[in-house]
Coordinates of C-alpha atoms and ligand atoms in Angstrom, one line a residue:
Chain A
M6 CA 212.1 -36.3 147.8
T7 CA 211.9 -37.4 151.4
D8 CA 208.2 -37.6 151.4
L9 CA 208.5 -39.9 148.4
L10 CA 210.5 -42.6 150.2
P11 CA 207.7 -43.9 152.4
T12 CA 205.5 -44.6 149.4
A13 CA 208.3 -46.4 147.7
R14 CA 208.9 -48.5 150.8
S15 CA 205.3 -49.2 151.5
G16 CA 204.7 -50.5 148.0
P17 CA 207.7 -52.7 147.1
A18 CA 205.4 -54.9 145.0
L19 CA 205.2 -52.0 142.5
L20 CA 208.9 -51.7 142.0
I21 CA 209.9 -53.1 138.6
K22 CA 211.8 -56.3 138.9
G23 CA 215.6 -55.9 138.4
A24 CA 215.4 -52.0 138.5
P25 CA 218.3 -50.6 140.5
A26 CA 217.2 -49.2 143.9
E27 CA 218.3 -45.6 143.3
D28 CA 215.9 -45.4 140.3
T29 CA 213.1 -44.6 142.8
A30 CA 214.8 -41.3 143.5
H31 CA 214.3 -40.3 139.9
A32 CA 210.6 -40.4 140.4
G33 CA 210.9 -37.0 142.1
P34 CA 210.2 -34.8 139.1
T35 CA 207.2 -37.0 138.2
V36 CA 205.6 -36.0 141.5
A37 CA 206.5 -32.3 141.0
R38 CA 204.9 -32.4 137.5
G39 CA 201.5 -32.8 139.0
T40 CA 201.6 -29.3 140.4
R41 CA 201.4 -27.6 137.0
R42 CA 199.2 -28.2 134.0
R43 CA 201.5 -29.5 131.3
L44 CA 199.8 -27.8 128.4
G45 CA 198.9 -24.6 130.4
P46 CA 201.1 -21.4 130.2
G47 CA 202.7 -22.1 133.6
R48 CA 202.4 -20.7 137.1
A49 CA 201.3 -17.1 137.6
V50 CA 203.8 -14.6 139.2
P51 CA 202.4 -11.6 141.1
F52 CA 202.6 -8.4 139.1
G53 CA 204.3 -10.4 136.4
R54 CA 202.4 -8.4 133.8
L55 CA 204.5 -5.3 134.7
I56 CA 207.8 -6.9 133.9
G57 CA 207.7 -6.0 130.2
P58 CA 206.8 -2.3 130.5
V59 CA 209.4 -1.8 133.3
L60 CA 212.1 -3.4 131.1
L61 CA 211.2 -1.0 128.2
V62 CA 211.5 2.1 130.4
A63 CA 214.8 0.9 131.7
L64 CA 216.1 0.5 128.2
W65 CA 214.9 4.0 127.2
W66 CA 216.6 5.4 130.3
A67 CA 219.8 3.7 129.6
A68 CA 219.9 4.8 126.0
S69 CA 219.3 8.5 126.8
A70 CA 221.7 8.5 129.8
S71 CA 224.5 7.0 127.6
G72 CA 223.9 9.7 125.0
H73 CA 222.7 7.3 122.3
L74 CA 219.4 9.0 122.1
D75 CA 219.3 12.5 120.6
P76 CA 216.9 14.7 122.8
R77 CA 215.6 16.4 119.7
I78 CA 214.2 13.0 118.5
L79 CA 213.2 11.7 121.9
S80 CA 213.7 13.3 125.3
G81 CA 215.0 11.2 128.1
P82 CA 212.9 10.0 131.0
G83 CA 214.4 12.7 133.2
S84 CA 213.3 15.7 131.1
V85 CA 210.0 14.0 130.5
L86 CA 209.5 13.7 134.2
S87 CA 210.4 17.4 134.9
T88 CA 208.1 18.5 132.1
A89 CA 205.3 16.4 133.6
A90 CA 206.0 18.1 136.9
D91 CA 205.7 21.5 135.3
L92 CA 202.5 20.6 133.5
V93 CA 201.0 19.3 136.7
S94 CA 202.1 22.4 138.8
T95 CA 200.5 24.8 136.2
G96 CA 197.4 22.6 136.1
R97 CA 197.6 22.2 132.4
L98 CA 197.9 18.4 132.5
Q99 CA 195.0 17.8 134.9
D100 CA 192.7 20.1 132.9
N101 CA 193.4 18.3 129.7
V102 CA 193.4 14.8 131.2
L103 CA 190.0 15.6 132.9
I104 CA 188.4 16.7 129.7
S105 CA 189.8 13.6 127.8
L106 CA 188.6 11.3 130.5
Q107 CA 185.2 12.9 130.4
R108 CA 185.0 12.3 126.6
A109 CA 186.1 8.7 126.8
G110 CA 183.9 8.0 129.8
L111 CA 180.8 9.4 128.2
G112 CA 181.5 7.6 125.0
L113 CA 182.0 4.4 126.8
L114 CA 178.9 4.8 128.9
F115 CA 176.6 5.5 125.9
G116 CA 178.4 2.9 123.8
V117 CA 178.1 0.1 126.3
T118 CA 174.5 0.9 127.0
A119 CA 173.5 1.0 123.4
G120 CA 175.5 -2.1 122.5
V121 CA 174.0 -4.2 125.3
V122 CA 170.5 -3.0 124.6
L123 CA 170.9 -3.9 120.9
A124 CA 172.4 -7.3 121.7
V125 CA 169.7 -8.2 124.1
T126 CA 167.0 -7.1 121.7
A127 CA 168.5 -8.9 118.8
G128 CA 169.3 -12.0 120.8
L129 CA 165.9 -12.5 122.5
S130 CA 163.5 -11.8 119.7
R131 CA 163.3 -12.9 116.1
S132 CA 162.1 -9.5 114.9
G133 CA 164.9 -7.8 116.8
E134 CA 167.4 -10.2 115.1
Y135 CA 166.0 -9.6 111.6
L136 CA 165.9 -5.8 112.0
L137 CA 169.1 -5.2 113.9
D138 CA 171.6 -7.9 113.3
G139 CA 172.1 -7.2 109.5
P140 CA 172.7 -3.5 109.7
L141 CA 175.0 -3.9 112.7
Q142 CA 177.1 -6.7 111.0
I143 CA 177.4 -4.3 108.0
K144 CA 178.4 -1.4 110.3
R145 CA 181.0 -3.7 111.8
A146 CA 182.7 -3.9 108.4
I147 CA 183.0 0.0 108.3
P148 CA 185.5 1.3 110.9
S149 CA 183.8 3.9 113.1
L150 CA 186.5 6.4 112.3
A151 CA 185.5 6.2 108.6
M152 CA 182.2 7.7 109.6
L153 CA 184.0 10.8 110.9
P154 CA 183.3 13.0 107.8
L155 CA 179.6 12.2 108.0
L156 CA 179.4 12.8 111.7
I157 CA 181.2 16.1 111.4
L158 CA 178.7 17.1 108.7
W159 CA 175.8 16.2 110.9
L160 CA 177.0 17.1 114.4
G161 CA 179.7 19.7 113.8
I162 CA 183.0 19.6 115.5
G163 CA 181.9 20.0 119.1
E164 CA 181.8 17.6 122.0
Q165 CA 178.7 15.9 120.7
M166 CA 180.5 14.7 117.6
K167 CA 183.5 13.6 119.7
V168 CA 181.4 11.5 122.2
T169 CA 179.4 10.1 119.3
V170 CA 182.4 8.8 117.5
I171 CA 183.7 7.1 120.6
A172 CA 180.4 5.7 121.5
L173 CA 179.9 4.3 118.0
G174 CA 183.1 2.3 118.2
V175 CA 182.3 1.0 121.6
A176 CA 178.7 0.1 120.8
V177 CA 179.7 -2.1 117.8
N178 CA 182.3 -4.0 119.9
M179 CA 179.8 -4.5 122.7
Y180 CA 177.1 -5.6 120.3
I181 CA 179.1 -8.1 118.3
N182 CA 180.6 -9.9 121.3
T183 CA 177.6 -9.8 123.7
Y184 CA 175.3 -10.9 120.9
A185 CA 177.6 -13.8 119.9
S186 CA 177.8 -15.0 123.5
L187 CA 174.1 -14.6 124.1
T188 CA 173.0 -16.6 121.0
S189 CA 175.5 -19.4 121.8
I190 CA 174.0 -20.1 125.2
D191 CA 173.4 -23.9 125.2
S192 CA 169.9 -24.7 124.2
R193 CA 169.9 -27.4 126.8
Y194 CA 169.9 -24.7 129.5
V195 CA 166.9 -23.1 127.9
E196 CA 165.2 -26.5 128.0
L197 CA 166.2 -26.8 131.7
A198 CA 164.7 -23.4 132.4
E199 CA 161.5 -24.4 130.7
G200 CA 161.4 -27.7 132.7
L201 CA 161.8 -25.7 135.9
D202 CA 159.0 -23.4 134.9
L203 CA 161.2 -20.3 135.2
G204 CA 159.4 -17.0 134.5
R205 CA 160.7 -14.6 131.8
A206 CA 162.5 -12.4 134.4
Q207 CA 164.1 -15.3 136.2
F208 CA 165.2 -16.8 132.9
L209 CA 166.9 -13.5 132.0
R210 CA 168.5 -13.1 135.4
K211 CA 169.7 -16.7 135.9
V212 CA 170.4 -17.9 132.4
V213 CA 170.7 -15.2 129.8
V214 CA 172.6 -12.6 131.7
P215 CA 175.3 -14.9 133.3
G216 CA 175.5 -16.9 130.0
S217 CA 176.3 -13.8 128.0
L218 CA 178.7 -12.2 130.5
P219 CA 181.8 -13.8 129.0
G220 CA 181.0 -12.1 125.7
F221 CA 180.1 -8.9 127.4
F222 CA 183.5 -8.7 129.0
V223 CA 185.3 -9.5 125.7
G224 CA 183.3 -6.6 124.2
L225 CA 184.0 -4.3 127.1
R226 CA 187.7 -4.8 126.9
L227 CA 187.7 -4.2 123.1
G228 CA 185.3 -1.3 123.7
V229 CA 187.6 0.4 126.3
T230 CA 190.6 0.0 123.8
S231 CA 188.5 1.5 121.0
S232 CA 187.3 4.4 123.2
W233 CA 190.9 5.4 123.7
L234 CA 191.6 5.1 120.0
G235 CA 188.5 7.2 119.1
L236 CA 189.6 9.7 121.7
I237 CA 193.0 10.2 120.2
V238 CA 191.6 10.7 116.7
V239 CA 188.8 13.1 117.7
E240 CA 191.1 15.2 119.9
Q241 CA 193.3 16.0 117.0
I242 CA 190.5 17.4 114.9
N243 CA 189.8 21.0 115.9
A244 CA 190.0 20.4 119.6
T245 CA 190.9 23.2 122.0
S246 CA 191.4 21.0 125.0
G247 CA 192.3 17.4 125.9
I248 CA 195.5 15.3 125.9
G249 CA 195.4 15.0 122.1
Y250 CA 195.2 18.8 121.7
M251 CA 198.1 19.2 124.1
M252 CA 200.2 16.8 122.1
F253 CA 199.2 18.4 118.8
Q254 CA 200.3 21.8 120.1
A255 CA 203.6 20.3 121.3
Q256 CA 204.2 19.0 117.9
Q257 CA 204.1 22.6 116.5
Y258 CA 206.8 23.6 118.9
A259 CA 208.8 20.4 118.6
Q260 CA 208.4 19.6 122.3
S261 CA 208.9 15.8 122.2
D262 CA 208.8 15.7 126.1
V263 CA 205.3 17.0 126.1
I264 CA 204.3 14.5 123.5
I265 CA 205.8 11.7 125.6
V266 CA 203.9 12.9 128.6
G267 CA 200.7 12.8 126.6
L268 CA 201.5 9.3 125.3
V269 CA 202.3 8.1 128.8
A270 CA 199.0 9.6 130.0
Y271 CA 197.1 7.7 127.2
G272 CA 199.1 4.6 128.0
I273 CA 198.5 4.7 131.7
F274 CA 194.7 5.2 131.2
G275 CA 194.6 2.5 128.6
F276 CA 196.5 0.1 130.8
A277 CA 194.7 0.9 134.0
S278 CA 191.2 0.7 132.4
D279 CA 192.0 -2.7 130.8
A280 CA 193.4 -3.9 134.1
G281 CA 190.3 -2.7 135.9
V282 CA 188.0 -4.5 133.4
R283 CA 190.1 -7.7 133.8
A284 CA 189.9 -7.5 137.5
I285 CA 186.1 -7.1 137.5
E286 CA 185.9 -9.9 134.9
R287 CA 187.9 -12.3 137.0
K288 CA 185.7 -11.6 140.0
V289 CA 182.4 -11.8 138.1
L290 CA 183.4 -14.9 136.0
S291 CA 185.0 -16.8 138.9
W292 CA 182.8 -19.8 138.1
R293 CA 184.8 -20.3 134.9
R294 CA 187.7 -22.7 134.8
T295 CA 190.0 -21.4 132.0
L296 CA 193.4 -22.2 130.7
A297 CA 195.0 -19.3 132.4
G298 CA 193.5 -20.4 135.7
Chain B
M5 CA 143.6 -25.4 130.9
A6 CA 146.2 -24.8 128.2
T7 CA 146.1 -25.8 124.6
H8 CA 149.1 -27.4 123.1
P9 CA 150.0 -28.6 119.6
G10 CA 150.0 -32.1 121.0
G11 CA 146.4 -31.8 122.2
L12 CA 144.5 -31.0 125.3
I13 CA 146.2 -30.8 128.7
T14 CA 144.3 -31.1 132.0
T15 CA 145.7 -31.3 135.5
A16 CA 144.1 -34.1 137.5
P17 CA 144.9 -37.6 138.8
P18 CA 146.2 -40.2 137.8
A19 CA 149.8 -39.2 137.7
V20 CA 150.2 -39.6 133.9
R21 CA 147.7 -40.6 131.3
T22 CA 148.4 -40.3 127.6
T23 CA 145.5 -41.1 125.2
R24 CA 146.3 -41.8 121.5
L25 CA 149.5 -39.8 121.8
V26 CA 151.1 -39.2 118.4
R27 CA 154.5 -37.6 117.8
R28 CA 156.1 -37.4 114.5
F29 CA 159.2 -35.9 112.9
G30 CA 158.3 -35.3 109.3
D31 CA 157.2 -38.6 107.8
R32 CA 158.6 -40.6 110.7
V33 CA 155.9 -41.4 113.2
V34 CA 157.7 -42.1 116.5
L35 CA 154.7 -42.5 118.8
K36 CA 151.7 -44.1 117.2
E37 CA 148.6 -43.4 119.3
L38 CA 150.3 -44.5 122.5
D39 CA 148.1 -45.1 125.5
L40 CA 149.8 -45.1 128.9
T41 CA 148.7 -44.7 132.4
V42 CA 151.0 -44.3 135.4
A43 CA 149.3 -44.3 138.9
P44 CA 150.4 -41.8 141.6
G45 CA 153.4 -43.1 143.4
E46 CA 154.1 -45.8 140.9
F47 CA 157.8 -46.4 139.9
T48 CA 157.8 -47.2 136.2
A49 CA 160.8 -48.0 134.1
L50 CA 160.7 -47.5 130.3
L51 CA 162.9 -49.7 128.2
G52 CA 163.3 -49.7 124.4
R53 CA 165.9 -49.9 121.7
S54 CA 167.9 -46.9 120.8
G55 CA 165.8 -44.6 118.6
S56 CA 162.5 -46.3 119.7
G57 CA 161.2 -42.9 121.0
K58 CA 161.7 -43.1 124.8
S59 CA 163.1 -39.6 125.0
T60 CA 160.4 -38.4 122.6
L61 CA 157.7 -39.8 125.0
L62 CA 159.4 -38.4 128.1
R63 CA 159.7 -34.9 126.5
A64 CA 156.1 -35.0 125.5
V65 CA 155.0 -35.9 129.0
A66 CA 157.3 -33.1 130.3
R67 CA 155.7 -30.7 127.8
L68 CA 159.0 -29.7 126.4
D69 CA 158.2 -30.6 122.8
H70 CA 156.4 -27.5 121.6
T71 CA 158.0 -27.7 118.2
V72 CA 157.2 -31.4 117.6
E73 CA 154.2 -32.3 115.5
G74 CA 151.6 -34.5 117.1
S75 CA 148.2 -35.1 118.6
G76 CA 146.6 -36.9 121.5
E77 CA 145.5 -36.2 125.0
L78 CA 147.9 -35.8 127.9
V79 CA 147.1 -35.6 131.6
V80 CA 150.0 -34.7 133.9
P81 CA 150.1 -33.5 137.5
E82 CA 151.0 -29.9 138.4
R83 CA 154.4 -30.5 139.9
V84 CA 156.6 -32.4 137.4
S85 CA 160.4 -32.7 137.8
L86 CA 162.7 -33.7 135.0
S87 CA 166.2 -35.0 135.2
F88 CA 168.4 -35.4 132.2
Q89 CA 171.2 -37.7 131.1
D90 CA 173.7 -34.9 131.8
S91 CA 173.3 -33.3 135.2
R92 CA 172.7 -29.9 133.5
L93 CA 173.7 -27.7 136.3
L94 CA 174.2 -24.1 135.4
P95 CA 178.0 -23.6 135.6
W96 CA 177.6 -20.0 136.8
L97 CA 175.4 -20.8 139.8
R98 CA 176.7 -22.4 143.0
V99 CA 175.3 -25.8 143.8
L100 CA 172.7 -24.5 146.2
D101 CA 171.5 -21.9 143.8
N102 CA 171.2 -24.6 141.1
V103 CA 169.1 -26.7 143.4
T104 CA 166.7 -23.9 144.4
L105 CA 166.5 -22.4 140.9
G106 CA 162.9 -21.5 140.2
L107 CA 161.8 -22.5 143.6
R108 CA 159.1 -20.1 144.8
G109 CA 157.9 -19.2 148.3
P110 CA 159.7 -18.7 151.6
G111 CA 162.2 -21.2 153.0
A112 CA 163.6 -22.1 149.6
R113 CA 167.1 -21.9 150.9
E114 CA 166.4 -24.3 153.8
R115 CA 164.6 -26.7 151.5
G116 CA 167.5 -26.7 149.2
L117 CA 170.0 -27.4 152.0
T118 CA 167.8 -30.2 153.2
A119 CA 167.6 -31.7 149.7
L120 CA 171.4 -31.5 149.4
E121 CA 171.8 -33.2 152.7
E122 CA 169.4 -36.0 151.6
V123 CA 171.6 -36.8 148.5
G124 CA 174.8 -36.7 150.6
L125 CA 176.1 -33.3 149.5
A126 CA 175.8 -31.5 152.8
G127 CA 178.5 -28.8 153.0
R128 CA 178.9 -28.6 149.3
D129 CA 176.2 -25.9 148.8
R130 CA 178.8 -23.2 148.1
S131 CA 180.8 -25.2 145.5
W132 CA 180.7 -24.5 141.8
P133 CA 179.3 -27.3 139.7
H134 CA 182.7 -28.0 138.0
E135 CA 184.2 -28.7 141.5
L136 CA 181.9 -31.7 141.8
S137 CA 182.6 -35.2 140.4
G138 CA 180.3 -36.6 137.8
G139 CA 178.4 -38.6 140.4
E140 CA 178.1 -35.7 142.7
Q141 CA 176.8 -33.5 139.9
Q142 CA 174.1 -36.1 139.2
R143 CA 173.2 -36.2 142.9
A144 CA 172.9 -32.4 142.9
A145 CA 170.6 -32.7 139.9
L146 CA 168.6 -35.3 141.8
A147 CA 168.3 -32.8 144.7
R148 CA 167.1 -30.2 142.3
A149 CA 164.4 -32.5 141.0
L150 CA 163.3 -33.6 144.5
V151 CA 163.3 -30.2 146.2
R152 CA 160.2 -29.3 144.2
E153 CA 158.4 -32.2 145.8
P154 CA 157.2 -33.5 142.5
E155 CA 154.1 -35.6 142.0
L156 CA 155.9 -37.0 139.0
L157 CA 159.6 -37.5 138.4
L158 CA 160.7 -38.0 134.8
A159 CA 164.3 -39.2 134.4
D160 CA 166.0 -39.8 131.1
E161 CA 168.9 -42.1 131.6
P162 CA 170.0 -40.2 134.7
F163 CA 172.9 -42.6 135.3
G164 CA 174.0 -43.2 131.8
A165 CA 177.2 -41.2 132.1
L166 CA 178.3 -42.7 135.4
D167 CA 180.7 -45.5 136.1
A168 CA 179.5 -48.9 137.3
L169 CA 180.3 -48.3 141.0
T170 CA 178.7 -44.9 141.2
R171 CA 175.7 -46.3 139.4
I172 CA 175.1 -48.9 142.1
K173 CA 175.3 -46.2 144.8
M174 CA 172.9 -44.0 142.8
H175 CA 170.4 -46.8 142.4
G176 CA 170.3 -47.2 146.2
L177 CA 169.9 -43.5 146.7
L178 CA 167.2 -43.1 144.1
R179 CA 165.2 -46.0 145.5
E180 CA 165.6 -44.6 149.0
L181 CA 164.5 -41.1 148.0
Y182 CA 161.6 -42.6 146.1
E183 CA 160.4 -44.5 149.2
R184 CA 160.6 -41.4 151.3
H185 CA 158.9 -39.0 148.9
R186 CA 156.7 -41.4 146.8
P187 CA 156.4 -39.5 143.5
A188 CA 155.3 -41.3 140.5
V189 CA 158.5 -42.1 138.5
L190 CA 159.0 -42.6 134.8
L191 CA 162.6 -43.7 134.4
V192 CA 164.0 -44.2 130.9
T193 CA 167.0 -46.6 130.8
H194 CA 168.9 -48.8 128.5
D195 CA 169.8 -51.1 131.3
V196 CA 167.5 -54.0 131.9
D197 CA 169.0 -54.9 135.3
E198 CA 168.6 -51.3 136.4
A199 CA 164.9 -51.4 135.4
V200 CA 164.2 -54.7 137.2
E201 CA 166.1 -53.6 140.3
L202 CA 164.4 -50.2 140.7
A203 CA 161.0 -50.3 139.2
D204 CA 157.7 -51.8 140.2
R205 CA 156.6 -51.9 136.6
V206 CA 158.6 -52.1 133.4
L207 CA 157.4 -51.0 130.0
V208 CA 159.0 -51.7 126.7
L209 CA 158.5 -49.2 123.9
E210 CA 158.6 -50.7 120.4
D211 CA 157.3 -49.4 117.1
G212 CA 155.7 -46.4 118.8
L213 CA 153.6 -48.5 121.2
I214 CA 154.0 -50.1 124.6
S215 CA 154.7 -53.7 123.6
V216 CA 155.4 -55.1 127.1
D217 CA 153.9 -54.0 130.4
L218 CA 155.4 -56.1 133.2
A219 CA 154.8 -55.8 136.9
I220 CA 157.8 -56.6 139.0
D221 CA 156.6 -58.4 142.1
L222 CA 159.8 -58.6 144.1
P223 CA 160.5 -57.3 147.6
T224 CA 163.1 -54.4 147.9
P225 CA 166.0 -54.3 148.2
R226 CA 166.4 -56.7 145.3
S227 CA 169.3 -59.0 144.6
R228 CA 170.4 -59.6 141.0
R229 CA 171.2 -63.1 141.9
D230 CA 167.6 -63.9 142.9
A231 CA 166.2 -66.5 140.4
R232 CA 163.0 -64.5 139.9
F233 CA 165.1 -61.4 139.1
Q234 CA 166.7 -63.5 136.4
E235 CA 163.4 -64.5 135.0
Y236 CA 162.1 -61.0 134.7
R237 CA 165.4 -60.0 133.2
D238 CA 165.2 -62.7 130.6
T239 CA 161.6 -61.9 129.7
L240 CA 162.6 -58.3 129.1
L241 CA 165.7 -59.1 127.1
T242 CA 163.7 -61.4 124.9
A243 CA 161.1 -58.7 124.4
L244 CA 164.0 -56.3 123.4
G245 CA 165.1 -58.9 120.8
V246 CA 168.3 -59.9 122.5
A247 CA 168.7 -63.6 122.1
Q248 CA 169.3 -65.3 125.4
P249 CA 171.8 -68.1 125.7
P250 CA 170.5 -70.8 128.0
L251 CA 171.4 -70.3 131.6
P252 CA 174.3 -72.5 132.7
T253 CA 173.0 -74.8 135.4
T254 CA 175.0 -74.1 138.5
G255 CA 174.5 -76.1 141.7
Ligands
LIG26 N1 164.5 -33.3 116.8 C1 164.4 -34.4 116.0 N2 164.3 -34.2 114.6 C2 164.1 -35.3 113.9 N3 164.1 -36.6 114.3 C3 164.1 -36.8 115.6 C4 164.3 -35.7 116.5 N4 164.4 -36.2 117.8 C5 164.3 -37.5 117.7 N5 164.1 -37.9 116.4 C6 164.0 -39.3 115.9 O1 163.0 -39.9 116.6 C7 163.3 -41.2 117.0 C8 163.2 -41.4 118.4 O2 164.2 -40.6 119.1 P1 164.4 -40.7 120.7 O3 165.4 -39.7 121.0 O4 163.0 -40.5 121.3 O5 164.9 -42.2 120.9 P2 165.3 -42.9 122.2 O6 164.5 -44.0 122.4 O7 165.4 -41.9 123.3 O8 166.8 -43.4 121.9 P3 168.1 -43.5 122.8 O9 167.9 -44.7 123.6 O10 169.2 -43.7 121.9 O11 168.2 -42.2 123.6 C9 164.7 -41.4 116.4 O12 164.6 -42.1 115.2 C10 165.2 -40.0 116.1 O13 166.0 -40.0 115.0
LIG27 MG1 167.0 -41.0 124.5

């Protein structure tokens, strides 16, 4: 407010005739308004993204502590924590988590590689587009999990099948989004590259790759999510290890606390991997000016 | 020597020569056997009504029209720079990287920094394009065009999107840079005043041919209030089919 006064004094000619003097004080909020985009979502708070999950856990804790939650339906946070500690001290949790992470990681790796290679091939050559885009758009309409019976028939029920199912889902997400982003690179930039006599390699490095990165990251985030989804499904089919297997067993013995530990593990990895991708995305795409700022 | 749908291309002086250049879109013939010669170091402005084919001609000279039907012979120098109506900076490259994009050989970075300094953008080399104002973006584009030390600078309404004040400053800058580097310039513009102020020769494109070829014999810097400036301006406006009201006689 105080820093407003000098402006008001130095520009008396701007004051509306007949307006009462104290009206200038009301200009305060008008100045403050400039600090925030009016149609944007508002200012960012550090770790604000965690508020929701923390609130949910608090609610769960309150419900079980007050006895409103039957432990046979859902164990309280306390017993889940002690079960988790047990599972960790026996090494059972780590072993299963490790094998699950390995499956998801391999699936993600193969899926991302395949998706990007397909997208670049289809995006940069006509014959690639004609050969690949049709089948992949059709594949997109069939959920990867629907291919499960066929994949089991072909690959059996071992690790190969599990990684393939995950990779398939990831690859389609990567392909669709990277391809869309790549083909929507402004043709004026292509013209610019021609005008500057860029070689093929430079054109790829300076125009195509950065131009398709936004789509690549959308695909990667969806791909990471779909890799967890695929993991959960394949681990409940004839698996003998993994978080899903651990939960499946717990279901047989009605151990809801073990199931919760499994869910939390899935949740933590899902959340952490998405946050990781977002962080990389923010860093790599720092040239973009978006609504979320 | 490369072949081209538009004809034969050789690399030799003069700066530009088109011989019987034809460009057509379907049945619509935009350039009808157009002959044009621009000498090295000559600053030429190209005027013409909207849709007369100015951009088509410029894109042909820049060899960016692979997909356009046509014929004729085209001679252009080896180093050609093109600047567009929009600044066309790549949003994901910092200003300096935009300027040095495609620059080969050692010292590219230093040359880029020098070019930025020349257009008054020293210290902005690490900025993203969206952090520059419209005029600054256009200046960065000018730096990108000049850092290649072109023998021929093609500019398609480079100031079209700028406000009047920024335009005036850019005119001064362009003329200054031209006098320092002396490329041949082919500047497409809608603005008759801009053409007379900047160019040493003004062409009017009409019905697919050069209908007016006017040498501007005025010392630089030029004043728009100069009587001879007005004469050139009126001649060109008449050629463009804009009826001129008689000048009010002022003391
Ligand atoms: N890609 C295209 N396909 C079909 N017709 C085109 C194409 N490009 C240009 N034309 C036509 O060619 C003619 C000349 O276009 P051009 O862009 O060269 O005009 P211009 O003189 O640059 O106009 P302006 O001053 O408005 O920019 C126009 O009639 C236009 O409709
Ligand atoms: Mg044009």
